[in-house]
Short mmCIF file of C-alpha atoms in Angstrom, two decimals:
data_model
loop_
_atom_site.label_atom_id
_atom_site.label_comp_id
_atom_site.label_asym_id
_atom_site.label_seq_id
_atom_site.Cartn_x
_atom_site.Cartn_y
_atom_site.Cartn_z
CA LEU A 1 -23.99 33.74 -33.05
CA GLY A 2 -23.14 33.86 -30.14
CA SER A 3 -22.78 30.67 -29.39
CA ALA A 4 -21.62 29.78 -32.63
CA TRP A 5 -18.23 31.24 -32.04
CA PRO A 6 -15.10 29.41 -31.69
CA ASP A 7 -13.09 29.70 -27.93
CA ASN A 8 -9.51 29.17 -29.50
CA PRO A 9 -6.94 29.74 -26.84
CA LYS A 10 -4.85 32.55 -27.64
CA THR A 11 -1.34 31.43 -28.26
CA PHE A 12 1.92 34.09 -29.13
CA HIS A 13 4.73 34.01 -31.45
CA SER A 14 8.15 35.80 -30.03
CA HIS A 15 8.84 37.31 -33.59
CA THR A 16 5.35 37.36 -34.83
CA VAL A 17 1.66 37.95 -33.69
CA HIS A 18 -0.89 37.75 -35.66
CA ILE A 19 -4.64 38.86 -34.85
CA ILE A 20 -7.32 36.76 -36.72
CA ARG A 21 -10.98 36.67 -37.20
CA GLN A 22 -13.02 33.35 -37.15
CA GLY A 23 -16.82 33.93 -37.03
CA GLY A 24 -17.63 36.97 -35.53
CA ARG A 25 -15.06 36.48 -32.53
CA LEU A 26 -10.75 37.72 -31.94
CA THR A 27 -8.41 35.15 -31.85
CA LEU A 28 -4.77 35.07 -31.22
CA LYS A 29 -2.90 32.12 -32.85
CA ILE A 30 1.29 32.03 -33.36
CA GLY A 31 2.51 30.95 -36.96
CA ALA A 32 3.60 27.98 -35.39
CA VAL A 33 3.07 25.41 -32.62
CA VAL A 34 6.03 24.05 -32.13
CA PHE A 35 8.22 28.17 -31.33
CA LEU A 36 5.30 28.21 -28.53
CA LEU A 37 6.21 25.13 -26.99
CA LEU A 38 10.07 25.84 -27.22
CA ALA A 39 9.08 29.05 -25.78
CA VAL A 40 7.25 27.94 -22.82
CA MET A 41 9.77 25.71 -22.20
CA ALA A 42 12.73 28.17 -21.99
CA LEU A 43 10.54 30.56 -19.50
CA GLU A 44 9.79 27.82 -17.05
CA ALA A 45 13.45 26.21 -16.89
CA ALA A 46 14.59 29.87 -16.66
CA GLY A 47 11.93 30.51 -13.75
CA ALA A 48 10.40 33.56 -16.01
CA LEU A 49 6.57 31.96 -15.22
CA GLY A 50 4.78 33.26 -12.45
CA THR A 51 4.42 30.31 -11.10
CA SER A 52 7.38 29.73 -10.06
CA ASP A 53 9.65 29.50 -6.87
CA GLN A 54 12.90 31.00 -7.80
CA PRO A 55 14.16 34.11 -5.95
CA MET A 56 13.68 37.24 -8.26
CA ARG A 57 16.62 38.58 -9.38
CA GLU A 58 17.61 42.42 -8.50
CA VAL A 59 18.66 44.32 -12.17
CA ASP A 60 19.27 47.88 -11.95
CA ALA A 61 17.59 50.57 -14.06
CA GLY A 62 21.07 51.92 -15.42
CA GLU A 63 21.81 48.65 -16.92
CA ILE A 64 19.04 48.46 -18.61
CA LEU A 65 19.97 51.97 -19.66
CA ALA A 66 22.99 51.37 -20.94
CA LYS A 67 22.10 48.45 -23.01
CA VAL A 68 19.37 50.80 -24.90
CA GLU A 69 21.96 53.39 -25.30
CA ALA A 70 24.13 50.37 -26.56
CA GLY A 71 21.84 49.18 -29.37
CA GLN A 72 22.10 45.47 -27.60
CA PRO A 73 19.04 43.56 -27.20
CA VAL A 74 17.02 43.59 -24.01
CA GLU A 75 15.96 40.31 -22.16
CA TYR A 76 15.03 39.87 -18.51
CA ASP A 77 12.55 37.45 -17.21
CA HIS A 78 11.50 37.23 -13.29
CA VAL A 79 13.67 40.44 -12.45
CA VAL A 80 12.86 43.21 -9.95
CA VAL A 81 14.22 46.48 -11.82
CA ARG A 82 15.53 48.60 -9.02
CA GLY A 83 15.41 52.48 -9.34
CA ASP A 84 13.41 54.53 -11.93
CA LEU A 85 13.82 53.80 -15.34
CA ASP A 86 13.75 56.76 -17.86
CA LEU A 87 13.94 55.78 -21.74
CA SER A 88 11.79 59.12 -22.68
CA TRP A 89 13.29 61.01 -25.66
CA ASP A 90 14.68 63.80 -23.53
CA ARG A 91 17.30 61.66 -21.36
CA LEU A 92 18.14 59.96 -24.73
CA GLN A 93 18.06 62.04 -27.54
CA LYS A 94 17.71 58.92 -30.13
CA ASN A 95 15.90 56.43 -31.51
CA ILE A 96 15.03 53.35 -29.09
CA THR A 97 16.70 50.49 -31.42
CA SER A 98 17.27 47.12 -29.04
CA PRO A 99 13.74 45.22 -28.97
CA ILE A 100 12.90 45.31 -25.67
CA ARG A 101 11.94 41.92 -23.91
CA ILE A 102 10.99 42.52 -19.51
CA ASN A 103 8.36 39.60 -18.78
CA ASP A 104 6.86 38.62 -15.52
CA SER A 105 9.40 41.54 -13.34
CA ILE A 106 8.83 44.04 -10.78
CA PHE A 107 9.33 47.41 -12.24
CA ASN A 108 9.57 49.06 -8.12
CA GLY A 109 10.57 52.46 -9.77
CA ILE A 110 8.63 55.61 -12.14
CA VAL A 111 8.97 54.00 -15.88
CA SER A 112 9.43 56.26 -18.79
CA PHE A 113 9.21 56.31 -22.47
CA ASN A 114 8.12 59.57 -22.78
CA SER A 115 7.68 60.70 -26.79
CA SER A 116 10.38 57.68 -27.70
CA ILE A 117 10.61 56.00 -30.89
CA LEU A 118 10.80 52.38 -30.64
CA GLU A 119 12.22 50.91 -33.58
CA MET A 120 11.83 47.19 -32.49
CA SER A 121 9.62 45.23 -30.51
CA VAL A 122 8.33 46.34 -27.04
CA ASN A 123 7.01 42.88 -24.84
CA LEU A 124 6.16 43.73 -21.35
CA SER A 125 3.75 40.88 -20.99
CA GLY A 126 3.31 39.34 -17.30
CA SER A 127 5.23 42.48 -15.62
CA ASN A 128 4.02 44.24 -12.66
CA PHE A 129 4.64 48.14 -12.54
CA THR A 130 4.19 49.27 -8.83
CA ARG A 131 4.36 53.40 -9.52
CA ASP A 132 3.81 55.35 -12.86
CA VAL A 133 4.26 54.51 -16.20
CA PHE A 134 4.27 57.29 -18.46
CA PHE A 135 4.31 56.30 -23.28
CA ARG A 136 2.88 59.65 -23.63
CA ARG A 137 3.43 60.38 -27.35
CA ALA A 138 5.90 57.29 -27.67
CA ASN A 139 5.52 55.97 -30.68
CA PHE A 140 5.71 51.50 -31.32
CA SER A 141 7.04 51.22 -34.58
CA TYR A 142 6.39 47.60 -34.13
CA TYR A 143 4.39 45.36 -32.24
CA ALA A 144 3.75 46.12 -28.26
CA LEU A 145 2.81 42.82 -26.31
CA PHE A 146 1.42 44.21 -22.53
CA TRP A 147 -0.88 40.85 -21.73
CA ASP A 148 -1.22 39.86 -18.17
CA ALA A 149 0.94 43.06 -17.28
CA ALA A 150 -0.61 44.93 -13.70
CA PHE A 151 -0.63 48.66 -13.45
CA ASN A 152 -0.70 49.73 -10.60
CA ASP A 153 -0.72 53.85 -10.72
CA TYR A 154 -1.22 55.56 -13.44
CA ALA A 155 -0.47 54.41 -16.77
CA ASP A 156 -0.08 57.47 -19.07
CA PHE A 157 -0.15 56.28 -23.28
CA ASN A 158 -1.27 59.59 -23.77
CA GLY A 159 -1.04 60.47 -27.68
CA GLY A 160 0.47 57.36 -28.24
CA THR A 161 1.14 55.31 -31.85
CA PHE A 162 0.52 51.90 -32.55
CA ARG A 163 2.24 50.66 -35.34
CA GLY A 164 2.33 47.06 -34.98
CA ASP A 165 -0.24 44.60 -33.40
CA THR A 166 -1.30 45.48 -29.38
CA ILE A 167 -2.26 42.87 -27.16
CA PHE A 168 -3.55 44.23 -23.86
CA ASP A 169 -5.20 40.83 -23.00
CA GLY A 170 -5.73 40.19 -19.38
CA ALA A 171 -3.35 43.30 -18.02
CA ALA A 172 -4.81 45.06 -15.17
CA PHE A 173 -5.03 49.24 -14.76
CA ASN A 174 -5.64 49.06 -11.03
CA GLY A 175 -5.29 53.24 -11.45
CA GLU A 176 -6.04 55.63 -14.52
CA ALA A 177 -5.69 54.71 -17.32
CA ASP A 178 -5.40 57.27 -20.26
CA PHE A 179 -4.67 56.26 -23.72
CA ASP A 180 -6.72 59.55 -24.99
CA GLY A 181 -6.05 60.79 -28.89
CA ALA A 182 -3.69 57.40 -29.58
CA ALA A 183 -3.47 56.13 -32.62
CA PHE A 184 -3.32 51.61 -33.36
CA LYS A 185 -2.79 51.72 -36.59
CA SER A 186 -3.11 47.74 -37.04
CA ASP A 187 -5.00 45.48 -34.77
CA THR A 188 -5.16 45.84 -30.82
CA ALA A 189 -6.53 43.84 -27.87
CA PHE A 190 -7.94 44.17 -24.65
CA GLU A 191 -9.69 40.82 -23.77
CA LYS A 192 -10.80 40.79 -20.63
CA ALA A 193 -8.57 43.66 -19.46
CA ILE A 194 -9.60 44.87 -16.14
CA PHE A 195 -9.73 49.06 -15.50
CA SER A 196 -10.41 49.46 -11.74
CA GLY A 197 -9.15 53.42 -13.00
CA ARG A 198 -10.92 56.06 -15.13
CA THR A 199 -10.69 54.70 -18.52
CA ALA A 200 -9.91 57.69 -21.26
CA PHE A 201 -9.66 56.58 -25.24
CA GLU A 202 -11.45 60.17 -26.32
CA GLU A 203 -10.07 61.06 -29.00
CA ALA A 204 -8.98 57.69 -30.30
CA ALA A 205 -7.75 56.07 -33.35
CA PHE A 206 -8.23 52.51 -33.92
CA GLY A 207 -7.57 51.40 -37.94
CA GLY A 208 -7.50 47.60 -37.32
CA ILE A 209 -9.85 45.36 -35.34
CA ALA A 210 -10.61 46.57 -31.68
CA ASP A 211 -11.43 44.04 -28.95
CA PHE A 212 -12.50 44.61 -25.77
CA ASP A 213 -14.00 41.14 -25.12
CA GLY A 214 -15.02 40.39 -21.84
CA ALA A 215 -13.15 43.81 -21.12
CA ALA A 216 -14.81 45.05 -17.44
CA PHE A 217 -14.61 49.02 -16.32
CA ASN A 218 -15.12 49.54 -13.07
CA SER A 219 -15.15 53.12 -12.89
CA ASP A 220 -16.32 55.61 -15.72
CA ALA A 221 -15.07 54.77 -19.40
CA ASP A 222 -14.51 57.46 -21.65
CA PHE A 223 -14.60 57.22 -25.61
CA GLU A 224 -15.95 59.87 -26.79
CA LYS A 225 -14.99 61.22 -30.46
CA ALA A 226 -12.93 57.74 -30.76
CA VAL A 227 -12.89 56.18 -34.23
CA PHE A 228 -13.40 52.23 -34.96
CA SER A 229 -12.36 51.96 -38.43
CA GLY A 230 -12.13 48.43 -38.34
CA THR A 231 -14.68 45.47 -36.66
CA THR A 232 -14.98 46.05 -32.78
CA GLU A 233 -15.96 43.97 -30.02
CA PHE A 234 -17.22 44.78 -26.74
CA SER A 235 -19.15 41.64 -26.25
CA LYS A 236 -19.33 40.53 -23.10
CA ALA A 237 -17.79 43.94 -21.61
CA THR A 238 -19.07 45.53 -18.13
CA PHE A 239 -19.19 48.90 -17.43
CA ASN A 240 -19.92 49.84 -14.28
CA GLY A 241 -19.32 53.59 -14.03
CA LEU A 242 -20.58 56.09 -16.74
CA ALA A 243 -19.85 54.92 -20.16
CA SER A 244 -19.70 57.17 -23.27
CA PHE A 245 -19.30 56.34 -26.54
CA MET A 246 -20.82 59.93 -27.41
CA TRP A 247 -19.82 61.29 -31.40
CA VAL A 248 -18.10 57.99 -31.88
CA THR A 249 -17.26 56.36 -35.78
CA PHE A 250 -17.49 52.50 -35.76
CA GLY A 251 -16.49 51.88 -39.10
CA GLY A 252 -17.22 48.38 -39.10
CA ASP A 253 -19.25 45.91 -37.63
CA ALA A 254 -20.30 46.84 -33.41
CA TYR A 255 -20.71 44.10 -30.86
CA PHE A 256 -21.64 44.69 -27.50
CA GLY A 257 -23.66 41.42 -27.07
CA GLU A 258 -24.60 40.82 -23.47
CA ALA A 259 -22.65 43.78 -22.23
CA THR A 260 -23.69 45.28 -18.81
CA PHE A 261 -23.89 48.81 -18.50
CA LYS A 262 -24.32 49.11 -14.49
CA GLY A 263 -24.18 52.89 -15.03
CA SER A 264 -25.78 55.97 -17.44
CA ALA A 265 -24.11 54.51 -21.05
CA HIS A 266 -24.19 57.39 -23.73
CA PHE A 267 -24.37 56.59 -27.19
CA ARG A 268 -26.02 60.07 -28.43
CA ARG A 269 -25.10 60.92 -32.06
CA VAL A 270 -22.87 58.10 -32.50
CA THR A 271 -22.86 56.53 -35.84
CA PHE A 272 -22.49 53.03 -36.99
CA SER A 273 -21.71 52.52 -40.62
CA GLY A 274 -21.72 48.48 -40.13
CA ASN A 275 -24.37 46.05 -38.13
CA ALA A 276 -24.89 46.61 -35.08
CA TYR A 277 -25.25 44.29 -32.07
CA PHE A 278 -26.95 45.08 -28.61
CA TRP A 279 -28.37 41.59 -28.41
CA ASN A 280 -29.06 40.32 -24.61
CA ALA A 281 -27.40 43.19 -23.59
CA PHE A 282 -28.41 45.27 -20.04
CA PHE A 283 -28.71 48.45 -19.25
CA GLY A 284 -29.17 49.41 -15.41
CA GLU A 285 -29.57 53.28 -15.77
CA ARG A 286 -29.77 55.75 -18.33
CA ALA A 287 -29.69 54.47 -22.57
CA ASP A 288 -28.48 57.51 -25.13
CA PHE A 289 -28.54 56.95 -27.67
CA TRP A 290 -29.86 60.13 -29.13
CA ASP A 291 -29.69 61.28 -32.97
CA ALA A 292 -27.46 58.29 -33.69
CA THR A 293 -27.04 56.66 -36.91
CA PHE A 294 -27.08 52.52 -37.27
CA GLY A 295 -26.25 52.56 -41.18
CA GLY A 296 -25.22 48.85 -41.61
CA GLU A 297 -28.15 46.30 -42.40
CA PHE A 298 -29.01 45.46 -38.95
CA ALA A 299 -29.37 46.38 -35.70
CA PHE A 300 -29.99 43.97 -32.99
CA PHE A 301 -30.95 45.19 -29.97
CA ASN A 302 -33.39 41.25 -28.97
CA GLY A 303 -33.82 40.72 -25.30
CA VAL A 304 -31.72 43.80 -24.16
CA THR A 305 -33.12 44.82 -21.02
CA PHE A 306 -33.50 49.01 -20.56
CA SER A 307 -34.09 49.10 -17.10
CA GLY A 308 -33.81 53.05 -16.30
CA TYR A 309 -34.71 55.23 -19.81
CA ALA A 310 -34.34 54.40 -23.38
CA GLU A 311 -33.67 57.30 -25.52
CA PHE A 312 -33.70 56.72 -29.11
CA PRO A 313 -35.50 59.95 -30.25
CA GLU A 314 -34.33 61.70 -34.00
CA THR A 315 -32.61 58.25 -34.49
CA THR A 316 -32.07 56.86 -38.00
CA PHE A 317 -32.31 53.16 -38.39
CA ASN A 318 -30.96 52.38 -42.08
CA GLY A 319 -31.53 48.67 -41.60
CA ILE A 320 -33.57 46.44 -39.66
CA ALA A 321 -34.19 47.30 -36.69
CA ASN A 322 -34.83 43.86 -34.31
CA PHE A 323 -36.16 44.69 -30.43
CA VAL A 324 -37.56 41.37 -30.27
CA GLY A 325 -37.70 40.46 -26.44
CA GLY A 326 -36.81 43.35 -25.28
CA THR A 327 -37.90 45.27 -21.87
CA PHE A 328 -38.81 48.70 -21.56
CA ARG A 329 -38.69 48.82 -17.59
CA GLY A 330 -38.30 52.85 -17.72
CA ASN A 331 -39.63 55.52 -20.58
CA ALA A 332 -39.07 54.37 -24.18
CA VAL A 333 -38.83 57.20 -26.63
CA PHE A 334 -38.62 56.86 -30.43
CA GLN A 335 -40.02 60.10 -30.74
CA ASP A 336 -38.72 61.67 -34.12
CA ALA A 337 -36.70 58.38 -35.41
CA THR A 338 -37.05 57.20 -38.65
CA PHE A 339 -36.99 53.86 -39.79
CA SER A 340 -36.03 53.06 -43.08
CA GLU A 341 -36.29 48.75 -42.97
CA ASP A 342 -38.85 46.76 -41.49
CA ALA A 343 -38.94 47.35 -37.21
CA TYR A 344 -39.77 43.93 -35.09
CA PHE A 345 -40.93 44.92 -31.32
CA VAL A 346 -41.99 41.34 -31.33
CA ALA A 347 -42.61 39.99 -27.93
CA ALA A 348 -41.27 43.50 -26.40
CA ALA A 349 -42.01 44.64 -23.09
CA PHE A 350 -43.21 48.68 -22.45
CA ILE A 351 -43.48 48.92 -18.84
CA CYS A 352 -43.20 52.48 -18.81
CA ASP A 353 -44.92 54.60 -21.07
CA SER A 354 -44.02 54.85 -24.83
CA ASN A 355 -43.31 57.36 -26.69
CA PHE A 356 -43.17 57.25 -31.20
CA ILE A 357 -44.65 60.43 -31.52
CA TYR A 358 -44.04 61.83 -35.51
CA THR A 359 -41.82 58.73 -35.81
CA GLU A 360 -41.66 57.13 -39.44
CA PHE A 361 -41.56 53.39 -40.27
CA ASN A 362 -40.32 53.37 -43.98
CA GLY A 363 -40.88 49.14 -44.11
CA ASN A 364 -43.24 46.48 -41.76
CA ILE A 365 -43.90 47.62 -37.80
CA GLU A 366 -43.98 44.26 -35.84
CA PHE A 367 -45.10 44.54 -32.56
CA SER A 368 -47.47 41.33 -31.88
CA ASP A 369 -47.26 39.63 -29.33
CA ALA A 370 -45.97 43.09 -27.39
CA ARG A 371 -46.88 44.82 -23.83
CA PHE A 372 -47.59 48.18 -23.39
CA GLU A 373 -48.60 48.40 -19.69
CA ASN A 374 -48.66 52.09 -19.46
CA GLU A 375 -49.24 55.22 -21.68
CA THR A 376 -48.55 54.47 -25.39
CA SER A 377 -48.25 57.56 -28.25
CA PHE A 378 -48.41 56.86 -31.72
CA TYR A 379 -49.44 60.74 -32.41
CA ARG A 380 -48.83 61.76 -36.01
CA ILE A 381 -46.52 58.05 -36.40
CA LEU A 382 -46.35 57.27 -40.24
CA PHE A 383 -47.27 53.90 -41.19
CA LYS A 384 -46.01 53.75 -44.68
CA ARG A 385 -46.57 49.38 -44.51
CA PRO A 386 -48.67 47.39 -42.62
CA ALA A 387 -48.39 47.29 -38.72
CA TYR A 388 -49.03 44.42 -36.44
CA PHE A 389 -50.20 44.24 -33.52
CA GLU A 390 -52.46 41.04 -33.40
CA ASN A 391 -52.15 39.55 -29.44
CA CYS A 392 -50.63 42.92 -27.68
CA SER A 393 -51.62 44.32 -24.59
CA ILE A 394 -52.18 47.98 -24.92
CA GLU A 395 -53.19 49.57 -21.76
CA SER A 396 -53.87 53.20 -22.95
CA LEU A 397 -53.46 53.92 -26.18
CA ASN A 398 -53.05 57.91 -28.81
CA LEU A 399 -52.94 57.24 -32.64
CA THR A 400 -53.94 61.14 -32.87
CA LYS A 401 -53.34 62.09 -36.37
CA ALA A 402 -51.64 59.01 -37.00
CA GLU A 403 -51.06 57.73 -40.90
CA TYR A 404 -51.01 54.29 -41.80
CA SER A 405 -51.96 52.05 -44.97
CA ARG A 406 -53.53 49.06 -42.89
CA ILE A 407 -53.17 48.37 -39.13
CA ASN A 408 -53.51 44.31 -37.66
CA LEU A 409 -54.99 44.35 -34.43
#
């Protein structure tokens, strides 16, 4: 599947951004290519591109405030915004009706949009925020564009509401990024974003597609109790700290193919309503799927490497479970797990102990060519359909009180 995904470039339109799904991958596409070309030419002419050698003009934050208060459009390219920019509700006491576009610029003061209601588009792409940025409980009525932006201190989007498409592709969060309780009503993209500080999306709600493809989380990442209603993409994402997805609900397909979890990964009590794709993922420490529910047709863990404990106790697989070619370097725990359909562990390698105590297999189970290099317990296991162990290498096997119709060795 991964090799079949297209790799189209992302393009943006100054008035609308369409996020579409093609073959399992997200791409961003403009309505008309000619508009993009004209926009790029205009940016180059204005010296707005980051590679421009033109000096950056200074703009006082008060000038921007005056335009917003007057309801005038705010449009700047390649400028330095001098001083704190306060466009919070407390400061304005009214909705912001101005479209705001400040690209490839530097904000050298604190920026605040706390509790603001932004009725028009916001485009701050390519800009550098040198100090704290506050969008706490801000309401974006139209699209919000922050691609390639750099947040060098605290980025506070806690409780924000994003009603249009939201783009943070390539953004760099060099301090803490707080999106706790944020509501993304439409499609959202953080593709190849870099989160260097603690990242918080606890209880965030994603109403459309959520794309974190290739994102890098260099510190702890907290998505606990978040709700992903559409397709979710974390393919090739890297988690260098703790990754917590406990109690998360994935309403559509969830992609974690080729993701890297260098710290502990917690998916305890997660609900996957669609298919779950973890093919070729790497878990460097503990992988906790305790009491998770895989409700889709497929749960793909083929080619996965579990370097630490792989914990799937009391986990429910309602569809086909695929662990073909998986490597379990730490203890593998499937105690009290339920497999409603077929389960495949073909050519899997269990380096340490493996625990299938009280596990229930309701479909066919395939362990052909698997290696069990330490103690393996199938105590009181229930095989309702044939179990296949051809060409297996088993060091120590406990089948005490196991129930099975047929075992093929």
